[in-house]
Amino acid sequence: MPFPIHRPRRLRRTSALRGMVSETRLAVQSLVYPLFVCPGSSVSDEIGSMPGNYRWSVDLLVEECRRACDLGIPAVILFGIPESKDEVGSGAYASDGIVQRAVRAIKKALPDLVVICDVCLDEYTSHGHCGLIKQGEVDNDSTLELLARTALTQVEAGADVVAPSDMMDGRVGRIRRELDAHGFSETPIHAYSAKYASAFYGPFREAADSAPKFGDRKSYQMDPANQREALREIALDIEEGADIIMVKPALPYLDIIALARRQFDVPIAAYQVSGEFSLIEAAAKMGWVDRERMIMESLTSIRRAGADIILTYFAKEVAKSLSC
């Protein structure tokens, strides 16, 4: 056919036409809002590297959850800053730990809000690693027992979903067995299946005071150079009982999200992590980028790659935009 017959620009001419043929749509129902909870009362401590995000005491955390709920956001994920830390991360699995107290308060006030709990030890250990240390190394198998205890106490407190983020081998299966043995066979596991040893976590580590005191996490988090390994990790988590799998970070790993979407028929989540958030905020503050457009473009790309669920610190702002 001669060239003038084929004019793709016809369907880009107006906003209404572009909207009608849009292939990828963001929806508030896909958003999860990450929140940090800390000891005390009436505390809203802004995180320096993550403007607009706070460490909330339980009382104010409930109010922030209420604001998220009012915007239609269906779920939050909780990260705890304990009163004290020790070598074995006991604050993670204490029945009266900071996250467990927060879960009880949120579910009492907002029973329909989906509460997801991060399952890891790094925020609670004095050394900052995600597992028990033996002979200078993170010991995989002994860590599994503490992760299972953590997940159980969170679910007993009322958590709707548990999300192991430690990257220990076999942790999904161990948590599944623990929950099933205590009558929680209906509780889903949202596994951080392809979690990379990324430079994009810096602001989070400030927020949660969770930076390793020695070494790094490259012996258990994934090598950013590896793609096929991510598919193996995801397949193992599904085999062990994961209900949702996740890729983290999101934007630098869109190829992993897309590969997972083509290969696996389970819900896929992606975490737009703290570094992704802070890069946008910093560039916008300097006047280098259009902040609102960059937020929506980055989230659309994550959705386009195949993510069903997106964890993002922009959740409230995006929910407001989507409701307009």
PDB file of C-alpha atoms in Angstrom:
ATOM      1  CA  MET A   1       0.000   0.000   0.000  1.00  0.00           C
ATOM      2  CA  PRO A   2       1.274   3.535  -0.661  1.00  0.00           C
ATOM      3  CA  PHE A   3       2.613   5.411   2.340  1.00  0.00           C
ATOM      4  CA  PRO A   4      -0.334   7.805   2.992  1.00  0.00           C
ATOM      5  CA  ILE A   5      -2.669   4.850   3.731  1.00  0.00           C
ATOM      6  CA  HIS A   6      -0.689   3.909   6.847  1.00  0.00           C
ATOM      7  CA  ARG A   7      -0.585   6.777   9.322  1.00  0.00           C
ATOM      8  CA  PRO A   8      -0.152   5.574  12.933  1.00  0.00           C
ATOM      9  CA  ARG A   9      -0.279   9.208  14.064  1.00  0.00           C
ATOM     10  CA  ARG A  10      -4.017   9.271  13.390  1.00  0.00           C
ATOM     11  CA  LEU A  11      -4.620   7.544  16.730  1.00  0.00           C
ATOM     12  CA  ARG A  12      -2.246   9.865  18.596  1.00  0.00           C
ATOM     13  CA  ARG A  13      -3.949  13.071  17.502  1.00  0.00           C
ATOM     14  CA  THR A  14      -5.933  13.786  20.688  1.00  0.00           C
ATOM     15  CA  SER A  15      -5.756  12.831  24.343  1.00  0.00           C
ATOM     16  CA  ALA A  16      -9.062  10.964  24.082  1.00  0.00           C
ATOM     17  CA  LEU A  17      -7.875   8.886  21.124  1.00  0.00           C
ATOM     18  CA  ARG A  18      -4.571   8.100  22.816  1.00  0.00           C
ATOM     19  CA  GLY A  19      -6.437   6.961  25.897  1.00  0.00           C
ATOM     20  CA  MET A  20      -8.760   4.706  23.920  1.00  0.00           C
ATOM     21  CA  VAL A  21      -5.908   2.762  22.315  1.00  0.00           C
ATOM     22  CA  SER A  22      -3.505   2.756  25.268  1.00  0.00           C
ATOM     23  CA  GLU A  23      -2.055  -0.742  25.653  1.00  0.00           C
ATOM     24  CA  THR A  24      -0.936  -0.372  29.276  1.00  0.00           C
ATOM     25  CA  ARG A  25      -3.022   1.071  32.068  1.00  0.00           C
ATOM     26  CA  LEU A  26      -2.057   1.875  35.625  1.00  0.00           C
ATOM     27  CA  ALA A  27      -4.681   1.194  38.261  1.00  0.00           C
ATOM     28  CA  VAL A  28      -4.749   2.089  41.931  1.00  0.00           C
ATOM     29  CA  GLN A  29      -5.675  -1.529  42.680  1.00  0.00           C
ATOM     30  CA  SER A  30      -2.142  -2.530  41.625  1.00  0.00           C
ATOM     31  CA  LEU A  31      -0.357  -0.289  44.131  1.00  0.00           C
ATOM     32  CA  VAL A  32       1.291  -1.235  47.420  1.00  0.00           C
ATOM     33  CA  TYR A  33       2.487   1.549  49.732  1.00  0.00           C
ATOM     34  CA  PRO A  34       5.704   0.838  51.706  1.00  0.00           C
ATOM     35  CA  LEU A  35       5.747   2.222  55.263  1.00  0.00           C
ATOM     36  CA  PHE A  36       8.288   2.377  58.096  1.00  0.00           C
ATOM     37  CA  VAL A  37       7.171   1.949  61.707  1.00  0.00           C
ATOM     38  CA  CYS A  38       9.231   2.967  64.730  1.00  0.00           C
ATOM     39  CA  PRO A  39       8.881   3.072  68.541  1.00  0.00           C
ATOM     40  CA  GLY A  40       7.273   5.928  70.440  1.00  0.00           C
ATOM     41  CA  SER A  41       4.100   7.938  70.033  1.00  0.00           C
ATOM     42  CA  SER A  42       3.261  10.955  67.885  1.00  0.00           C
ATOM     43  CA  VAL A  43       6.410  10.341  65.844  1.00  0.00           C
ATOM     44  CA  SER A  44       6.623  11.350  62.180  1.00  0.00           C
ATOM     45  CA  ASP A  45      10.335  11.505  61.449  1.00  0.00           C
ATOM     46  CA  GLU A  46      10.991  12.479  57.826  1.00  0.00           C
ATOM     47  CA  ILE A  47      13.672  10.425  56.071  1.00  0.00           C
ATOM     48  CA  GLY A  48      16.335  12.767  54.748  1.00  0.00           C
ATOM     49  CA  SER A  49      17.105  10.886  51.537  1.00  0.00           C
ATOM     50  CA  MET A  50      13.434  10.082  50.877  1.00  0.00           C
ATOM     51  CA  PRO A  51      11.531  13.381  51.115  1.00  0.00           C
ATOM     52  CA  GLY A  52       7.868  12.942  51.935  1.00  0.00           C
ATOM     53  CA  ASN A  53       8.435   9.539  53.557  1.00  0.00           C
ATOM     54  CA  TYR A  54       8.535   9.074  57.319  1.00  0.00           C
ATOM     55  CA  ARG A  55       9.302   6.739  60.145  1.00  0.00           C
ATOM     56  CA  TRP A  56       5.898   6.577  61.835  1.00  0.00           C
ATOM     57  CA  SER A  57       5.046   5.578  65.369  1.00  0.00           C
ATOM     58  CA  VAL A  58       2.190   3.087  65.505  1.00  0.00           C
ATOM     59  CA  ASP A  59      -0.478   5.687  66.331  1.00  0.00           C
ATOM     60  CA  LEU A  60       0.401   7.930  63.386  1.00  0.00           C
ATOM     61  CA  LEU A  61       1.048   4.956  61.120  1.00  0.00           C
ATOM     62  CA  VAL A  62      -2.597   3.993  61.480  1.00  0.00           C
ATOM     63  CA  GLU A  63      -3.619   7.477  60.376  1.00  0.00           C
ATOM     64  CA  GLU A  64      -1.296   7.306  57.357  1.00  0.00           C
ATOM     65  CA  CYS A  65      -2.817   3.949  56.456  1.00  0.00           C
ATOM     66  CA  ARG A  66      -6.254   5.513  56.721  1.00  0.00           C
ATOM     67  CA  ARG A  67      -5.215   8.252  54.261  1.00  0.00           C
ATOM     68  CA  ALA A  68      -3.930   5.589  51.866  1.00  0.00           C
ATOM     69  CA  CYS A  69      -7.172   3.630  52.235  1.00  0.00           C
ATOM     70  CA  ASP A  70      -9.230   6.714  51.482  1.00  0.00           C
ATOM     71  CA  LEU A  71      -7.350   7.045  48.182  1.00  0.00           C
ATOM     72  CA  GLY A  72      -8.267   3.479  47.236  1.00  0.00           C
ATOM     73  CA  ILE A  73      -4.813   1.976  47.822  1.00  0.00           C
ATOM     74  CA  PRO A  74      -5.523  -1.661  48.686  1.00  0.00           C
ATOM     75  CA  ALA A  75      -2.335  -2.659  50.511  1.00  0.00           C
ATOM     76  CA  VAL A  76       0.645  -1.526  52.550  1.00  0.00           C
ATOM     77  CA  ILE A  77       3.912  -3.294  53.309  1.00  0.00           C
ATOM     78  CA  LEU A  78       5.535  -2.726  56.694  1.00  0.00           C
ATOM     79  CA  PHE A  79       9.194  -2.370  57.661  1.00  0.00           C
ATOM     80  CA  GLY A  80      10.136  -2.092  61.324  1.00  0.00           C
ATOM     81  CA  ILE A  81      12.721  -0.094  63.247  1.00  0.00           C
ATOM     82  CA  PRO A  82      13.004  -1.842  66.631  1.00  0.00           C
ATOM     83  CA  GLU A  83      13.792  -0.369  70.039  1.00  0.00           C
ATOM     84  CA  SER A  84      17.063  -2.309  70.099  1.00  0.00           C
ATOM     85  CA  LYS A  85      19.029  -4.763  67.974  1.00  0.00           C
ATOM     86  CA  ASP A  86      20.982  -7.908  68.775  1.00  0.00           C
ATOM     87  CA  GLU A  87      23.044 -10.574  67.044  1.00  0.00           C
ATOM     88  CA  VAL A  88      20.052 -12.807  66.362  1.00  0.00           C
ATOM     89  CA  GLY A  89      17.484 -10.178  65.343  1.00  0.00           C
ATOM     90  CA  SER A  90      15.063 -11.134  68.090  1.00  0.00           C
ATOM     91  CA  GLY A  91      12.920  -8.056  67.490  1.00  0.00           C
ATOM     92  CA  ALA A  92      11.824  -9.526  64.160  1.00  0.00           C
ATOM     93  CA  TYR A  93      10.032 -12.505  65.686  1.00  0.00           C
ATOM     94  CA  ALA A  94       8.981 -11.133  69.087  1.00  0.00           C
ATOM     95  CA  SER A  95       5.222 -11.406  69.514  1.00  0.00           C
ATOM     96  CA  ASP A  96       5.213  -7.793  70.759  1.00  0.00           C
ATOM     97  CA  GLY A  97       7.732  -6.559  68.163  1.00  0.00           C
ATOM     98  CA  ILE A  98       7.245  -3.212  66.507  1.00  0.00           C
ATOM     99  CA  VAL A  99       5.745  -4.652  63.306  1.00  0.00           C
ATOM    100  CA  GLN A 100       3.510  -7.065  65.193  1.00  0.00           C
ATOM    101  CA  ARG A 101       2.123  -4.178  67.280  1.00  0.00           C
ATOM    102  CA  ALA A 102       1.600  -2.128  64.137  1.00  0.00           C
ATOM    103  CA  VAL A 103      -0.277  -4.950  62.406  1.00  0.00           C
ATOM    104  CA  ARG A 104      -2.678  -5.332  65.325  1.00  0.00           C
ATOM    105  CA  ALA A 105      -3.386  -1.606  65.388  1.00  0.00           C
ATOM    106  CA  ILE A 106      -3.913  -1.319  61.632  1.00  0.00           C
ATOM    107  CA  LYS A 107      -6.182  -4.353  61.378  1.00  0.00           C
ATOM    108  CA  LYS A 108      -8.267  -3.130  64.306  1.00  0.00           C
ATOM    109  CA  ALA A 109      -8.774   0.278  62.685  1.00  0.00           C
ATOM    110  CA  LEU A 110      -8.828  -0.776  59.014  1.00  0.00           C
ATOM    111  CA  PRO A 111      -9.775  -4.445  58.757  1.00  0.00           C
ATOM    112  CA  ASP A 112     -10.142  -4.381  54.957  1.00  0.00           C
ATOM    113  CA  LEU A 113      -6.687  -2.955  54.247  1.00  0.00           C
ATOM    114  CA  VAL A 114      -4.288  -5.672  53.068  1.00  0.00           C
ATOM    115  CA  VAL A 115      -1.273  -5.663  55.395  1.00  0.00           C
ATOM    116  CA  ILE A 116       1.886  -7.243  54.008  1.00  0.00           C
ATOM    117  CA  CYS A 117       4.836  -7.821  56.315  1.00  0.00           C
ATOM    118  CA  ASP A 118       8.426  -7.903  55.164  1.00  0.00           C
ATOM    119  CA  VAL A 119      10.092 -11.036  56.567  1.00  0.00           C
ATOM    120  CA  CYS A 120      13.793 -10.423  57.122  1.00  0.00           C
ATOM    121  CA  LEU A 121      16.282  -9.943  59.949  1.00  0.00           C
ATOM    122  CA  ASP A 122      18.480  -7.133  58.656  1.00  0.00           C
ATOM    123  CA  GLU A 123      16.518  -4.325  60.336  1.00  0.00           C
ATOM    124  CA  TYR A 124      16.779  -6.158  63.661  1.00  0.00           C
ATOM    125  CA  THR A 125      20.352  -7.506  63.730  1.00  0.00           C
ATOM    126  CA  SER A 126      23.187  -5.537  65.262  1.00  0.00           C
ATOM    127  CA  HIS A 127      25.422  -6.548  62.342  1.00  0.00           C
ATOM    128  CA  GLY A 128      22.882  -5.534  59.683  1.00  0.00           C
ATOM    129  CA  HIS A 129      22.843  -8.802  57.756  1.00  0.00           C
ATOM    130  CA  CYS A 130      19.742 -10.751  56.773  1.00  0.00           C
ATOM    131  CA  GLY A 131      20.665 -13.900  58.677  1.00  0.00           C
ATOM    132  CA  LEU A 132      22.603 -15.424  61.535  1.00  0.00           C
ATOM    133  CA  ILE A 133      26.375 -15.069  61.404  1.00  0.00           C
ATOM    134  CA  LYS A 134      28.531 -18.166  61.872  1.00  0.00           C
ATOM    135  CA  GLN A 135      32.300 -18.010  61.390  1.00  0.00           C
ATOM    136  CA  GLY A 136      31.960 -14.666  59.685  1.00  0.00           C
ATOM    137  CA  GLU A 137      29.398 -15.848  57.113  1.00  0.00           C
ATOM    138  CA  VAL A 138      25.624 -15.609  56.868  1.00  0.00           C
ATOM    139  CA  ASP A 139      24.417 -19.112  57.700  1.00  0.00           C
ATOM    140  CA  ASN A 140      21.542 -20.169  55.498  1.00  0.00           C
ATOM    141  CA  ASP A 141      19.886 -23.067  57.311  1.00  0.00           C
ATOM    142  CA  SER A 142      19.845 -21.722  60.864  1.00  0.00           C
ATOM    143  CA  THR A 143      18.423 -18.454  59.520  1.00  0.00           C
ATOM    144  CA  LEU A 144      15.430 -20.311  58.057  1.00  0.00           C
ATOM    145  CA  GLU A 145      14.135 -21.164  61.514  1.00  0.00           C
ATOM    146  CA  LEU A 146      14.095 -17.522  62.571  1.00  0.00           C
ATOM    147  CA  LEU A 147      12.444 -16.421  59.360  1.00  0.00           C
ATOM    148  CA  ALA A 148       9.709 -18.995  59.893  1.00  0.00           C
ATOM    149  CA  ARG A 149       9.186 -17.749  63.461  1.00  0.00           C
ATOM    150  CA  THR A 150       9.036 -14.160  62.187  1.00  0.00           C
ATOM    151  CA  ALA A 151       6.390 -14.970  59.593  1.00  0.00           C
ATOM    152  CA  LEU A 152       4.322 -16.888  62.135  1.00  0.00           C
ATOM    153  CA  THR A 153       4.269 -14.062  64.697  1.00  0.00           C
ATOM    154  CA  GLN A 154       3.321 -11.587  61.973  1.00  0.00           C
ATOM    155  CA  VAL A 155       0.416 -13.721  60.800  1.00  0.00           C
ATOM    156  CA  GLU A 156      -0.694 -14.369  64.383  1.00  0.00           C
ATOM    157  CA  ALA A 157      -0.787 -10.576  64.804  1.00  0.00           C
ATOM    158  CA  GLY A 158      -3.120 -10.330  61.814  1.00  0.00           C
ATOM    159  CA  ALA A 159      -0.900  -9.906  58.740  1.00  0.00           C
ATOM    160  CA  ASP A 160      -2.688 -10.815  55.513  1.00  0.00           C
ATOM    161  CA  VAL A 161       0.457 -11.633  53.517  1.00  0.00           C
ATOM    162  CA  VAL A 162       4.096 -12.353  54.422  1.00  0.00           C
ATOM    163  CA  ALA A 163       6.935 -11.311  52.133  1.00  0.00           C
ATOM    164  CA  PRO A 164      10.319 -12.961  52.730  1.00  0.00           C
ATOM    165  CA  SER A 165      13.047 -10.669  51.399  1.00  0.00           C
ATOM    166  CA  ASP A 166      16.186 -12.328  52.782  1.00  0.00           C
ATOM    167  CA  MET A 167      17.147 -14.438  49.738  1.00  0.00           C
ATOM    168  CA  MET A 168      18.086 -17.478  51.828  1.00  0.00           C
ATOM    169  CA  ASP A 169      17.750 -20.753  49.939  1.00  0.00           C
ATOM    170  CA  GLY A 170      14.616 -22.682  50.926  1.00  0.00           C
ATOM    171  CA  ARG A 171      12.972 -19.962  52.982  1.00  0.00           C
ATOM    172  CA  VAL A 172       9.653 -19.993  51.110  1.00  0.00           C
ATOM    173  CA  GLY A 173       9.204 -23.712  51.737  1.00  0.00           C
ATOM    174  CA  ARG A 174      10.183 -23.406  55.391  1.00  0.00           C
ATOM    175  CA  ILE A 175       7.758 -20.538  55.970  1.00  0.00           C
ATOM    176  CA  ARG A 176       4.974 -22.404  54.141  1.00  0.00           C
ATOM    177  CA  ARG A 177       5.418 -25.430  56.366  1.00  0.00           C
ATOM    178  CA  GLU A 178       5.428 -23.287  59.511  1.00  0.00           C
ATOM    179  CA  LEU A 179       2.278 -21.418  58.589  1.00  0.00           C
ATOM    180  CA  ASP A 180       0.460 -24.571  57.516  1.00  0.00           C
ATOM    181  CA  ALA A 181       1.402 -26.375  60.719  1.00  0.00           C
ATOM    182  CA  HIS A 182      -0.215 -23.598  62.766  1.00  0.00           C
ATOM    183  CA  GLY A 183      -3.457 -23.374  60.805  1.00  0.00           C
ATOM    184  CA  PHE A 184      -2.530 -20.545  58.420  1.00  0.00           C
ATOM    185  CA  SER A 185      -2.626 -22.464  55.164  1.00  0.00           C
ATOM    186  CA  GLU A 186      -4.696 -19.677  53.561  1.00  0.00           C
ATOM    187  CA  THR A 187      -2.058 -16.962  54.140  1.00  0.00           C
ATOM    188  CA  PRO A 188      -0.263 -16.066  50.882  1.00  0.00           C
ATOM    189  CA  ILE A 189       3.507 -15.783  50.548  1.00  0.00           C
ATOM    190  CA  HIS A 190       4.762 -12.872  48.466  1.00  0.00           C
ATOM    191  CA  ALA A 191       8.371 -13.860  47.757  1.00  0.00           C
ATOM    192  CA  TYR A 192      11.181 -11.483  46.907  1.00  0.00           C
ATOM    193  CA  SER A 193      12.301 -14.056  44.354  1.00  0.00           C
ATOM    194  CA  ALA A 194      14.724 -12.080  42.190  1.00  0.00           C
ATOM    195  CA  LYS A 195      16.245  -9.571  44.607  1.00  0.00           C
ATOM    196  CA  TYR A 196      19.471  -8.150  43.274  1.00  0.00           C
ATOM    197  CA  ALA A 197      22.503  -6.882  45.203  1.00  0.00           C
ATOM    198  CA  SER A 198      21.732  -3.379  44.029  1.00  0.00           C
ATOM    199  CA  ALA A 199      23.176   0.086  44.613  1.00  0.00           C
ATOM    200  CA  PHE A 200      19.592   1.397  44.511  1.00  0.00           C
ATOM    201  CA  TYR A 201      18.868   0.430  48.148  1.00  0.00           C
ATOM    202  CA  GLY A 202      20.902   3.198  49.803  1.00  0.00           C
ATOM    203  CA  PRO A 203      18.075   5.487  50.967  1.00  0.00           C
ATOM    204  CA  PHE A 204      16.132   2.512  52.389  1.00  0.00           C
ATOM    205  CA  ARG A 205      19.134   1.530  54.483  1.00  0.00           C
ATOM    206  CA  GLU A 206      19.172   5.014  55.952  1.00  0.00           C
ATOM    207  CA  ALA A 207      15.437   4.830  56.619  1.00  0.00           C
ATOM    208  CA  ALA A 208      15.603   1.432  58.339  1.00  0.00           C
ATOM    209  CA  ASP A 209      19.137   1.766  59.747  1.00  0.00           C
ATOM    210  CA  SER A 210      19.888  -1.570  58.117  1.00  0.00           C
ATOM    211  CA  ALA A 211      23.240  -1.174  56.359  1.00  0.00           C
ATOM    212  CA  PRO A 212      25.609  -4.122  56.985  1.00  0.00           C
ATOM    213  CA  LYS A 213      28.256  -3.361  59.583  1.00  0.00           C
ATOM    214  CA  PHE A 214      30.774  -5.476  57.673  1.00  0.00           C
ATOM    215  CA  GLY A 215      31.016  -6.888  54.180  1.00  0.00           C
ATOM    216  CA  ASP A 216      28.053  -6.762  51.829  1.00  0.00           C
ATOM    217  CA  ARG A 217      25.069  -8.872  50.773  1.00  0.00           C
ATOM    218  CA  LYS A 218      26.470 -10.230  47.522  1.00  0.00           C
ATOM    219  CA  SER A 219      26.715 -13.768  48.887  1.00  0.00           C
ATOM    220  CA  TYR A 220      22.925 -14.020  49.129  1.00  0.00           C
ATOM    221  CA  GLN A 221      21.381 -11.288  46.965  1.00  0.00           C
ATOM    222  CA  MET A 222      21.662 -11.777  43.209  1.00  0.00           C
ATOM    223  CA  ASP A 223      24.428 -10.622  40.872  1.00  0.00           C
ATOM    224  CA  PRO A 224      23.104  -7.758  38.686  1.00  0.00           C
ATOM    225  CA  ALA A 225      24.811  -9.388  35.696  1.00  0.00           C
ATOM    226  CA  ASN A 226      22.621 -12.509  35.852  1.00  0.00           C
ATOM    227  CA  GLN A 227      19.364 -13.059  34.012  1.00  0.00           C
ATOM    228  CA  ARG A 228      18.900 -16.832  33.746  1.00  0.00           C
ATOM    229  CA  GLU A 229      19.594 -17.220  37.449  1.00  0.00           C
ATOM    230  CA  ALA A 230      16.577 -15.020  38.209  1.00  0.00           C
ATOM    231  CA  LEU A 231      14.295 -17.436  36.378  1.00  0.00           C
ATOM    232  CA  ARG A 232      15.741 -20.323  38.380  1.00  0.00           C
ATOM    233  CA  GLU A 233      15.185 -18.459  41.660  1.00  0.00           C
ATOM    234  CA  ILE A 234      11.593 -17.676  40.685  1.00  0.00           C
ATOM    235  CA  ALA A 235      10.911 -21.270  39.656  1.00  0.00           C
ATOM    236  CA  LEU A 236      12.273 -22.562  42.968  1.00  0.00           C
ATOM    237  CA  ASP A 237      10.103 -20.156  44.980  1.00  0.00           C
ATOM    238  CA  ILE A 238       6.985 -21.170  43.064  1.00  0.00           C
ATOM    239  CA  GLU A 239       7.842 -24.822  43.603  1.00  0.00           C
ATOM    240  CA  GLU A 240       8.190 -24.153  47.348  1.00  0.00           C
ATOM    241  CA  GLY A 241       4.781 -22.503  47.530  1.00  0.00           C
ATOM    242  CA  ALA A 242       5.135 -18.813  46.679  1.00  0.00           C
ATOM    243  CA  ASP A 243       1.811 -17.267  45.647  1.00  0.00           C
ATOM    244  CA  ILE A 244       3.281 -14.006  44.335  1.00  0.00           C
ATOM    245  CA  ILE A 245       6.834 -13.507  43.110  1.00  0.00           C
ATOM    246  CA  MET A 246       8.690 -10.211  42.976  1.00  0.00           C
ATOM    247  CA  VAL A 247      11.559  -8.583  41.114  1.00  0.00           C
ATOM    248  CA  LYS A 248      13.555  -5.942  42.994  1.00  0.00           C
ATOM    249  CA  PRO A 249      14.567  -3.279  41.987  1.00  0.00           C
ATOM    250  CA  ALA A 250      12.100  -2.602  39.194  1.00  0.00           C
ATOM    251  CA  LEU A 251      13.334  -0.106  36.609  1.00  0.00           C
ATOM    252  CA  PRO A 252      16.907  -1.451  36.157  1.00  0.00           C
ATOM    253  CA  TYR A 253      15.457  -4.970  35.832  1.00  0.00           C
ATOM    254  CA  LEU A 254      12.558  -4.534  33.409  1.00  0.00           C
ATOM    255  CA  ASP A 255      14.035  -7.344  31.315  1.00  0.00           C
ATOM    256  CA  ILE A 256      13.695  -9.716  34.274  1.00  0.00           C
ATOM    257  CA  ILE A 257      10.068  -8.701  34.829  1.00  0.00           C
ATOM    258  CA  ALA A 258       9.318  -9.265  31.134  1.00  0.00           C
ATOM    259  CA  LEU A 259      11.048 -12.651  31.055  1.00  0.00           C
ATOM    260  CA  ALA A 260       9.220 -13.756  34.202  1.00  0.00           C
ATOM    261  CA  ARG A 261       5.894 -12.636  32.742  1.00  0.00           C
ATOM    262  CA  ARG A 262       6.434 -14.758  29.644  1.00  0.00           C
ATOM    263  CA  GLN A 263       7.556 -17.838  31.571  1.00  0.00           C
ATOM    264  CA  PHE A 264       5.431 -17.930  34.749  1.00  0.00           C
ATOM    265  CA  ASP A 265       1.676 -17.830  35.188  1.00  0.00           C
ATOM    266  CA  VAL A 266       1.597 -16.356  38.701  1.00  0.00           C
ATOM    267  CA  PRO A 267       1.083 -12.773  39.895  1.00  0.00           C
ATOM    268  CA  ILE A 268       4.277 -10.760  39.508  1.00  0.00           C
ATOM    269  CA  ALA A 269       5.182  -7.823  41.712  1.00  0.00           C
ATOM    270  CA  ALA A 270       7.951  -5.279  41.213  1.00  0.00           C
ATOM    271  CA  TYR A 271       9.421  -2.908  43.784  1.00  0.00           C
ATOM    272  CA  GLN A 272      10.244   0.624  42.668  1.00  0.00           C
ATOM    273  CA  VAL A 273      12.859   0.925  45.385  1.00  0.00           C
ATOM    274  CA  SER A 274      14.131   3.836  47.442  1.00  0.00           C
ATOM    275  CA  GLY A 275      16.967   4.714  45.075  1.00  0.00           C
ATOM    276  CA  GLU A 276      14.586   4.896  42.131  1.00  0.00           C
ATOM    277  CA  PHE A 277      12.322   7.178  44.161  1.00  0.00           C
ATOM    278  CA  SER A 278      15.157   9.401  45.378  1.00  0.00           C
ATOM    279  CA  LEU A 279      16.741   9.806  41.928  1.00  0.00           C
ATOM    280  CA  ILE A 280      13.475  11.179  40.584  1.00  0.00           C
ATOM    281  CA  GLU A 281      13.026  13.484  43.574  1.00  0.00           C
ATOM    282  CA  ALA A 282      16.605  14.789  43.399  1.00  0.00           C
ATOM    283  CA  ALA A 283      16.486  15.437  39.661  1.00  0.00           C
ATOM    284  CA  ALA A 284      13.120  17.172  40.003  1.00  0.00           C
ATOM    285  CA  LYS A 285      14.427  19.352  42.828  1.00  0.00           C
ATOM    286  CA  MET A 286      17.218  20.530  40.525  1.00  0.00           C
ATOM    287  CA  GLY A 287      14.683  21.311  37.820  1.00  0.00           C
ATOM    288  CA  TRP A 288      16.195  18.784  35.427  1.00  0.00           C
ATOM    289  CA  VAL A 289      13.081  16.672  34.836  1.00  0.00           C
ATOM    290  CA  ASP A 290       9.319  16.943  34.818  1.00  0.00           C
ATOM    291  CA  ARG A 291       8.624  15.157  38.085  1.00  0.00           C
ATOM    292  CA  GLU A 292       5.011  14.131  37.517  1.00  0.00           C
ATOM    293  CA  ARG A 293       5.641  12.847  34.005  1.00  0.00           C
ATOM    294  CA  MET A 294       8.698  10.895  35.128  1.00  0.00           C
ATOM    295  CA  ILE A 295       6.761   9.231  37.953  1.00  0.00           C
ATOM    296  CA  MET A 296       3.979   8.107  35.661  1.00  0.00           C
ATOM    297  CA  GLU A 297       6.329   7.062  32.845  1.00  0.00           C
ATOM    298  CA  SER A 298       8.490   4.967  35.148  1.00  0.00           C
ATOM    299  CA  LEU A 299       5.499   3.200  36.694  1.00  0.00           C
ATOM    300  CA  THR A 300       3.901   2.630  33.290  1.00  0.00           C
ATOM    301  CA  SER A 301       7.110   1.003  32.067  1.00  0.00           C
ATOM    302  CA  ILE A 302       7.086  -1.366  35.050  1.00  0.00           C
ATOM    303  CA  ARG A 303       3.467  -2.252  34.350  1.00  0.00           C
ATOM    304  CA  ARG A 304       4.176  -2.621  30.616  1.00  0.00           C
ATOM    305  CA  ALA A 305       7.015  -5.042  31.329  1.00  0.00           C
ATOM    306  CA  GLY A 306       4.493  -7.327  33.022  1.00  0.00           C
ATOM    307  CA  ALA A 307       4.179  -6.431  36.701  1.00  0.00           C
ATOM    308  CA  ASP A 308       0.703  -6.962  38.133  1.00  0.00           C
ATOM    309  CA  ILE A 309       1.575  -5.328  41.461  1.00  0.00           C
ATOM    310  CA  ILE A 310       3.862  -2.334  42.011  1.00  0.00           C
ATOM    311  CA  LEU A 311       5.358  -1.375  45.352  1.00  0.00           C
ATOM    312  CA  THR A 312       6.100   2.345  45.185  1.00  0.00           C
ATOM    313  CA  TYR A 313       6.702   5.247  47.542  1.00  0.00           C
ATOM    314  CA  PHE A 314       4.721   7.356  45.077  1.00  0.00           C
ATOM    315  CA  ALA A 315       1.560   5.312  45.775  1.00  0.00           C
ATOM    316  CA  LYS A 316      -0.487   8.081  47.386  1.00  0.00           C
ATOM    317  CA  GLU A 317       0.407  10.658  44.765  1.00  0.00           C
ATOM    318  CA  VAL A 318      -0.280   8.263  41.910  1.00  0.00           C
ATOM    319  CA  ALA A 319      -3.584   7.202  43.450  1.00  0.00           C
ATOM    320  CA  LYS A 320      -4.659  10.851  43.510  1.00  0.00           C
ATOM    321  CA  SER A 321      -3.679  11.288  39.861  1.00  0.00           C
ATOM    322  CA  LEU A 322      -5.525   8.165  38.776  1.00  0.00           C
ATOM    323  CA  SER A 323      -8.699   9.284  40.514  1.00  0.00           C
ATOM    324  CA  CYS A 324      -8.815  12.591  38.623  1.00  0.00           C
TER     325      CYS A 324
END
